[in-house]
Coordinates of N, CA and C in Angstrom, one line a residue:
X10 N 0.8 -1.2 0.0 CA 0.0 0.0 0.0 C 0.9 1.3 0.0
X11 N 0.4 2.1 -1.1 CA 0.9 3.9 -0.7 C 1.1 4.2 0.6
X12 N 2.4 4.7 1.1 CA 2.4 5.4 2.5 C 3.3 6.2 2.0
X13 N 3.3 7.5 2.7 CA 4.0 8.7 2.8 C 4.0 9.7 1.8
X14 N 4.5 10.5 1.8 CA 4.1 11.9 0.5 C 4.6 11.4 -0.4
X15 N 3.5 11.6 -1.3 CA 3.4 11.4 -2.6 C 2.2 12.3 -4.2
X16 N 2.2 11.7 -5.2 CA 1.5 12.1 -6.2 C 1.1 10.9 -6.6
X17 N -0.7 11.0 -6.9 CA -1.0 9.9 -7.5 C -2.1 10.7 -8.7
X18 N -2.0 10.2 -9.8 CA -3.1 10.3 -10.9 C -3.9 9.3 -10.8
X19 N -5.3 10.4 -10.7 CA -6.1 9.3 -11.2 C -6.9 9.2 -12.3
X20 N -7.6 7.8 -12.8 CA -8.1 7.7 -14.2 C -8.7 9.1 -15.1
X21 N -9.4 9.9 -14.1 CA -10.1 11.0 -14.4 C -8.6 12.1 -15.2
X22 N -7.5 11.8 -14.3 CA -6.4 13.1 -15.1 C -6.3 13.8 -14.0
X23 N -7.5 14.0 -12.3 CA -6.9 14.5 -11.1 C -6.0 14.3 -10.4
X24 N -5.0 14.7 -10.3 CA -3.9 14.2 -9.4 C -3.7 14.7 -8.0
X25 N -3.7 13.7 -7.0 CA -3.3 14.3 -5.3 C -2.2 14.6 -5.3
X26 N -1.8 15.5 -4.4 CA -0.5 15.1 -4.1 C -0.7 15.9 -2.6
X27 N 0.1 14.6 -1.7 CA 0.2 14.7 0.0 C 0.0 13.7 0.4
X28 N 0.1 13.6 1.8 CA 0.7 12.7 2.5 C -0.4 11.3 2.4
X29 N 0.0 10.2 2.4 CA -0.7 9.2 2.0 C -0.6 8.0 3.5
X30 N -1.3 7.1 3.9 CA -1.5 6.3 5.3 C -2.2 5.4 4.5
X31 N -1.8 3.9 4.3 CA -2.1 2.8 4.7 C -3.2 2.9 2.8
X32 N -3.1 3.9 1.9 CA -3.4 3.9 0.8 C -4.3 4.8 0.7
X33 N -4.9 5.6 1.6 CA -5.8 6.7 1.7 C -4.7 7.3 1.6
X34 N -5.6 8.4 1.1 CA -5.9 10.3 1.7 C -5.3 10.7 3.1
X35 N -4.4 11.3 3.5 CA -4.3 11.2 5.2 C -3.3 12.4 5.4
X36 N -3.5 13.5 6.4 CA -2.6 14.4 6.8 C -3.3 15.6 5.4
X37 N -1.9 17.0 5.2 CA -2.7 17.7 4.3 C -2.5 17.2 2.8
X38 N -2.9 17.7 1.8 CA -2.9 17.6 0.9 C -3.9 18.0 -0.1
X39 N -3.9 17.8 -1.9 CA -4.3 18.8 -2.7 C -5.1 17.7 -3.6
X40 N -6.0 18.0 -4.1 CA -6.7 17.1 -5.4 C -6.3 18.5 -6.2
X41 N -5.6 18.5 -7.4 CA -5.5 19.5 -8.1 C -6.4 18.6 -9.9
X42 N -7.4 19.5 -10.0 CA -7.6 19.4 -11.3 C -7.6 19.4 -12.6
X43 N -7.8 18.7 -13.5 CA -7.2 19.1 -14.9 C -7.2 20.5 -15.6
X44 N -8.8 21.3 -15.0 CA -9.0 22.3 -15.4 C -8.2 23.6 -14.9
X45 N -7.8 23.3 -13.6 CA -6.6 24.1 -13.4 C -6.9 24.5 -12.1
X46 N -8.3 23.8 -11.2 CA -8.9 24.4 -10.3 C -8.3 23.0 -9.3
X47 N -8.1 23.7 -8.0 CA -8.4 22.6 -6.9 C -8.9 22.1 -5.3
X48 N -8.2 21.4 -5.0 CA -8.9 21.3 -3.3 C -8.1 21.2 -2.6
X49 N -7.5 22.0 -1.6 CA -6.5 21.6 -0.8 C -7.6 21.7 0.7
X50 N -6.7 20.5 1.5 CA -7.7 19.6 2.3 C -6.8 19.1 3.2
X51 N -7.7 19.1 4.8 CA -6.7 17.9 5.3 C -7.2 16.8 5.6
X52 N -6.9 15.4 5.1 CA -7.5 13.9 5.3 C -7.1 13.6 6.3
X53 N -8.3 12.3 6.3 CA -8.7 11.6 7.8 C -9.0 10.7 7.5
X54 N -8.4 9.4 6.7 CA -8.3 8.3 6.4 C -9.4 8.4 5.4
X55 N -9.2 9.2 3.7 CA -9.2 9.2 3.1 C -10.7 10.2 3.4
X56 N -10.9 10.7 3.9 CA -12.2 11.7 3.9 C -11.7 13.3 4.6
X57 N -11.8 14.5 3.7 CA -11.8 15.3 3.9 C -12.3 15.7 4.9
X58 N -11.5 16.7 5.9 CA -12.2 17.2 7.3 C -12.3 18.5 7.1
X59 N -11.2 19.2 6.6 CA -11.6 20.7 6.4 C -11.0 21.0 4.9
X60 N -11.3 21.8 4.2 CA -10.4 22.3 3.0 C -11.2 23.9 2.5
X61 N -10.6 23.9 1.5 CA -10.8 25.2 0.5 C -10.7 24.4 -0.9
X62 N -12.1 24.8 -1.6 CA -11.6 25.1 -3.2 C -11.0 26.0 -3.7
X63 N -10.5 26.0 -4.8 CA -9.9 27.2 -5.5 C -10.0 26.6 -7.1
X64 N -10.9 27.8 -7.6 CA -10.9 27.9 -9.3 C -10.2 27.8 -10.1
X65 N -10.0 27.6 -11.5 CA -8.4 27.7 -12.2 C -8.6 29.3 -12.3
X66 N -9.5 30.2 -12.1 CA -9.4 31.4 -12.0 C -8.6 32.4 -10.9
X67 N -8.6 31.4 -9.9 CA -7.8 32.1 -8.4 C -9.1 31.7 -7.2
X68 N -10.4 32.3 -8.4 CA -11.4 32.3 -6.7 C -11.6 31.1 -6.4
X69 N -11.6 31.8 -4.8 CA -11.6 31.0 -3.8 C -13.5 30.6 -3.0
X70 N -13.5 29.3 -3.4 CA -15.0 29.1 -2.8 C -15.6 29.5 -1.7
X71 N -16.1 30.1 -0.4 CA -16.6 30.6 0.8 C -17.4 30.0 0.6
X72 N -18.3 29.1 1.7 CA -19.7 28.8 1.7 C -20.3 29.9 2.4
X73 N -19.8 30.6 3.4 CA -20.2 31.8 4.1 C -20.5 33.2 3.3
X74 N -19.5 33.5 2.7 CA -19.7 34.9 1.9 C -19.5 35.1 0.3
X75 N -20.4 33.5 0.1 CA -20.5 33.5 -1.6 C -21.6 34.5 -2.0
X76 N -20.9 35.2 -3.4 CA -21.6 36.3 -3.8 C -22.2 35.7 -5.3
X77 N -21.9 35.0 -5.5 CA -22.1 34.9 -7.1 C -22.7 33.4 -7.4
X78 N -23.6 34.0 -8.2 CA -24.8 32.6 -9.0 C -25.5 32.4 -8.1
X79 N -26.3 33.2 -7.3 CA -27.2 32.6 -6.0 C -28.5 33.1 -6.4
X80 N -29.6 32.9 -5.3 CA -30.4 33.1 -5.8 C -31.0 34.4 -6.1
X81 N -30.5 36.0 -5.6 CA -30.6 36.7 -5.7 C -29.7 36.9 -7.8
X82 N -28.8 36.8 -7.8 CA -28.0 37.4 -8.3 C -27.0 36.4 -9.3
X83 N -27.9 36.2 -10.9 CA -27.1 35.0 -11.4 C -26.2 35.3 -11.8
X84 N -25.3 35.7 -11.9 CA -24.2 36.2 -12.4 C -23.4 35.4 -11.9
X85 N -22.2 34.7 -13.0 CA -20.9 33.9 -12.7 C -19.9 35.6 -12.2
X86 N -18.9 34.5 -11.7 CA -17.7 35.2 -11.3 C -17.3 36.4 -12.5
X87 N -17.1 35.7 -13.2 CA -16.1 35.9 -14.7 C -17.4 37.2 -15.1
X88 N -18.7 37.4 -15.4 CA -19.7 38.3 -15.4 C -19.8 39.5 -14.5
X89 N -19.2 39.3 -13.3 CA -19.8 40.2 -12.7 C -18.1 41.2 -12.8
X90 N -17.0 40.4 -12.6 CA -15.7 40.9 -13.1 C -16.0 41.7 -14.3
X91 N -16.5 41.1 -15.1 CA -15.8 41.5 -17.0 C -17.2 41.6 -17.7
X92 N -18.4 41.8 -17.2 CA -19.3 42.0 -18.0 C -19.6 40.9 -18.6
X93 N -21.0 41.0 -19.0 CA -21.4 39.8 -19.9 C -20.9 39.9 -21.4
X94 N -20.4 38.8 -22.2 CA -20.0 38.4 -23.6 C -20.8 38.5 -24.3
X95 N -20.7 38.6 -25.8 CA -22.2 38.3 -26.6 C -21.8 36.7 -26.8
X96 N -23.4 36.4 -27.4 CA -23.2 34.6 -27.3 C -22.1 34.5 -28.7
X97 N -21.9 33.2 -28.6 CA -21.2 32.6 -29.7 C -19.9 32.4 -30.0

């Protein structure tokens, strides 16, 4: 079994990289994305106890003081930054 820091890919193209126990997830570490966005986290025999996402854009998810796409106010991030696009 995986033990100790390390990088693993998985079939999807997400790769962890952090401390590994007994083949889990364990201690901190990151699920980084293909898209460029990721999760850094600290594991607890392969289950997330606290983390942060982060976008391949920078932003950073808040469940507390999310402003954007809710139900007031649909606007993505990238919209309320840079205006809306025309389609196509």
């Amino acid at each position: 079994r995986m033990e100790g820091f390390g990088c693993y890919t998985l079939p999807t193209g997400t790769e962890y990289r952090g401390w590994l126990w007994d083949g889990m997830f364990h201690g901190p570490g990151e699920l980084v994305l293909p898209s460029g966005g990721g999760y850094r986290a600290l594991w607890v025999r392969g289950v997330p106890t606290q983390g942060k996402f982060t976008f391949a854009d920078g932003l950073e998810y808040d469940e507390e003081k999310w402003h954007y796409c809710d139900g007031y106010d649909r606007r993505f991030y990238t919209e309320i930054c840079s205006g809306f696009k025309p389609p196509g």
